[in-house]
XYZ file of C-alpha atoms in Angstrom:
194
model
C 0.000 0.000 0.000
C 1.421 3.356 -1.019
C 0.195 6.007 1.373
C 1.198 9.656 1.004
C 0.585 11.792 4.080
C -0.162 15.508 3.904
C -0.092 18.160 6.574
C -2.298 20.870 5.089
C -1.823 24.141 6.946
C -3.542 27.454 6.370
C -1.207 30.450 6.642
C -1.025 32.508 9.828
C -3.165 35.561 10.490
C -2.978 38.756 8.423
C -4.412 42.180 9.192
C -7.189 41.467 6.697
C -8.024 38.237 8.547
C -8.242 40.212 11.788
C -10.471 42.806 10.076
C -12.604 40.027 8.509
C -11.881 41.201 4.958
C -11.957 38.839 1.995
C -8.355 38.339 0.887
C -8.531 35.921 -2.002
C -5.609 36.304 -4.374
C -4.626 39.723 -2.986
C -1.116 39.357 -1.557
C -1.498 40.456 2.066
C 1.461 39.741 4.406
C 1.367 38.037 7.789
C 1.001 40.197 10.867
C 2.842 39.567 14.134
C 0.036 37.325 15.420
C 0.319 35.254 12.226
C 4.079 34.910 12.650
C 3.513 33.673 16.196
C 0.895 31.200 14.952
C 3.367 29.868 12.386
C 6.034 29.388 15.052
C 3.486 27.721 17.367
C 2.460 25.311 14.574
C 5.936 23.768 14.690
C 5.078 21.932 17.923
C 2.152 20.104 16.265
C 4.238 19.196 13.227
C 7.511 18.235 14.903
C 6.386 14.734 15.866
C 6.654 13.672 12.212
C 9.525 13.488 9.751
C 8.488 15.609 6.766
C 10.069 14.831 3.410
C 9.265 18.130 1.745
C 7.615 21.498 2.353
C 5.753 23.370 -0.383
C 3.564 26.443 -0.288
C 1.442 28.858 -2.209
C 3.513 31.709 -3.654
C 1.431 34.388 -1.873
C 3.560 36.015 0.822
C 1.331 35.087 3.784
C 1.628 31.386 2.924
C 5.273 31.566 1.857
C 6.320 33.276 5.103
C 4.278 30.823 7.191
C 5.944 27.939 5.348
C 9.398 29.451 5.869
C 8.822 29.923 9.609
C 7.478 26.389 10.030
C 10.215 24.834 7.887
C 12.897 26.723 9.802
C 11.446 25.480 13.106
C 11.568 21.914 11.770
C 15.122 22.257 10.444
C 13.907 22.132 6.838
C 13.553 24.523 3.943
C 10.701 25.195 1.541
C 11.273 23.160 -1.621
C 9.141 25.340 -3.875
C 6.081 27.520 -4.324
C 3.200 25.975 -6.265
C 1.089 28.578 -8.141
C -1.932 26.254 -8.212
C -2.076 26.496 -4.404
C -2.862 30.238 -4.548
C -6.080 31.205 -2.787
C -9.375 31.352 -4.667
C -9.857 34.727 -6.310
C -12.846 36.637 -4.955
C -12.753 39.204 -7.770
C -14.211 42.611 -6.971
C -15.069 41.473 -3.431
C -11.421 41.256 -2.320
C -10.662 43.654 0.504
C -14.312 44.014 1.483
C -15.971 43.251 4.790
C -19.495 41.906 5.272
C -22.094 44.526 4.484
C -24.264 46.004 1.725
C -21.362 46.721 -0.664
C -20.206 43.109 -0.489
C -23.753 41.790 -0.862
C -24.205 43.918 -3.987
C -21.391 41.903 -5.614
C -22.838 38.511 -4.680
C -23.982 36.242 -7.501
C -24.957 32.565 -7.413
C -21.856 30.616 -6.372
C -19.762 33.579 -5.273
C -19.008 37.145 -6.289
C -18.742 39.100 -9.536
C -15.438 38.402 -11.265
C -14.508 35.662 -8.777
C -13.210 32.176 -9.451
C -16.021 29.709 -8.841
C -15.801 27.478 -5.798
C -15.923 24.452 -8.080
C -13.035 25.726 -10.229
C -10.967 26.455 -7.108
C -11.714 22.972 -5.734
C -10.660 21.300 -8.973
C -7.482 23.398 -9.193
C -6.537 22.761 -5.557
C -7.274 19.048 -5.623
C -5.373 18.620 -8.901
C -2.368 20.325 -7.285
C -2.555 18.054 -4.235
C -2.912 14.940 -6.376
C 0.082 15.994 -8.487
C 2.077 16.328 -5.245
C 0.800 12.903 -4.122
C 2.092 11.427 -7.381
C 5.431 13.254 -7.199
C 6.032 12.392 -3.535
C 4.306 8.996 -3.478
C 4.746 7.266 -0.129
C 6.279 10.334 1.509
C 5.187 12.982 4.022
C 4.392 16.363 2.474
C 3.813 19.591 4.388
C 1.708 22.060 2.374
C 1.028 25.658 3.420
C -1.790 27.298 1.504
C -5.095 29.096 2.124
C -8.314 28.483 4.012
C -10.873 28.512 1.224
C -8.670 26.632 -1.239
C -7.881 23.911 1.303
C -11.498 23.667 2.486
C -13.038 23.294 -0.977
C -10.261 20.954 -2.177
C -10.592 18.680 0.859
C -14.385 18.776 0.603
C -14.159 17.549 -2.977
C -11.528 14.944 -2.031
C -13.576 13.321 0.737
C -17.040 13.944 -0.711
C -18.530 16.031 2.084
C -18.697 19.728 2.952
C -16.247 21.054 5.499
C -16.444 24.256 7.528
C -13.777 26.957 7.617
C -10.141 26.162 8.353
C -8.390 27.948 11.209
C -5.074 29.732 10.797
C -1.904 27.646 11.244
C -3.510 24.465 12.627
C -2.907 20.863 11.630
C -5.083 19.231 9.005
C -3.756 15.754 8.302
C -4.865 13.869 5.212
C -3.705 10.640 3.601
C -3.775 9.809 -0.085
C -3.769 6.242 -1.363
C -3.436 5.648 -5.105
C -6.372 3.218 -5.228
C -8.516 4.350 -2.302
C -8.313 8.145 -2.632
C -8.278 10.542 0.308
C -8.892 10.135 4.042
C -8.925 13.068 6.458
C -7.525 12.199 9.906
C -7.219 15.620 11.602
C -9.257 18.739 10.815
C -8.607 22.063 12.557
C -6.273 20.259 14.938
C -8.865 17.690 16.040
C -8.736 13.972 15.285
C -11.803 12.861 13.350
C -13.641 9.627 14.051
C -13.457 7.375 10.989
C -17.183 7.786 10.263
C -17.863 11.215 11.757
C -18.699 14.219 9.561
C -16.193 17.046 9.702
């Protein structure tokens, strides 16, 4: 049995996260809280030997990955463009309210990447990594919405939002697909919904 294990980690906090603004593909850096979250994540990841670390190229994910990798005595192997957060189009930078609602259309926002397209893109990227690093342990730092919709598609059920810099542990088997073991730092029962 060839099992590839993934730690899927959302980047640390940014000012836009703290202000509850939609970030999407806008390149917003980590804030000091986010840097602390990245350093704290090392403790939950240090019990495993990771073969490689990859991240989204957006600075909040790249810096989170660098801080985690450094804490584990590793380095980031590369940045994968397909792991960039879902684009929210004209809604990026906005907070909940009438202006944001005016941009809402079925399935998202005007000018945004659809959730389905983001899920396909993210899952394809993860499956390409599973093929490249078959049988290894891969640490991926990316983005909340991209990880949520990709994992939802992978396991066939809807997941709720992903917290900043917490452990999500998934396993990929060539024949049996994906299994999610930890979500938002909590171990899942084999048959429990996430």
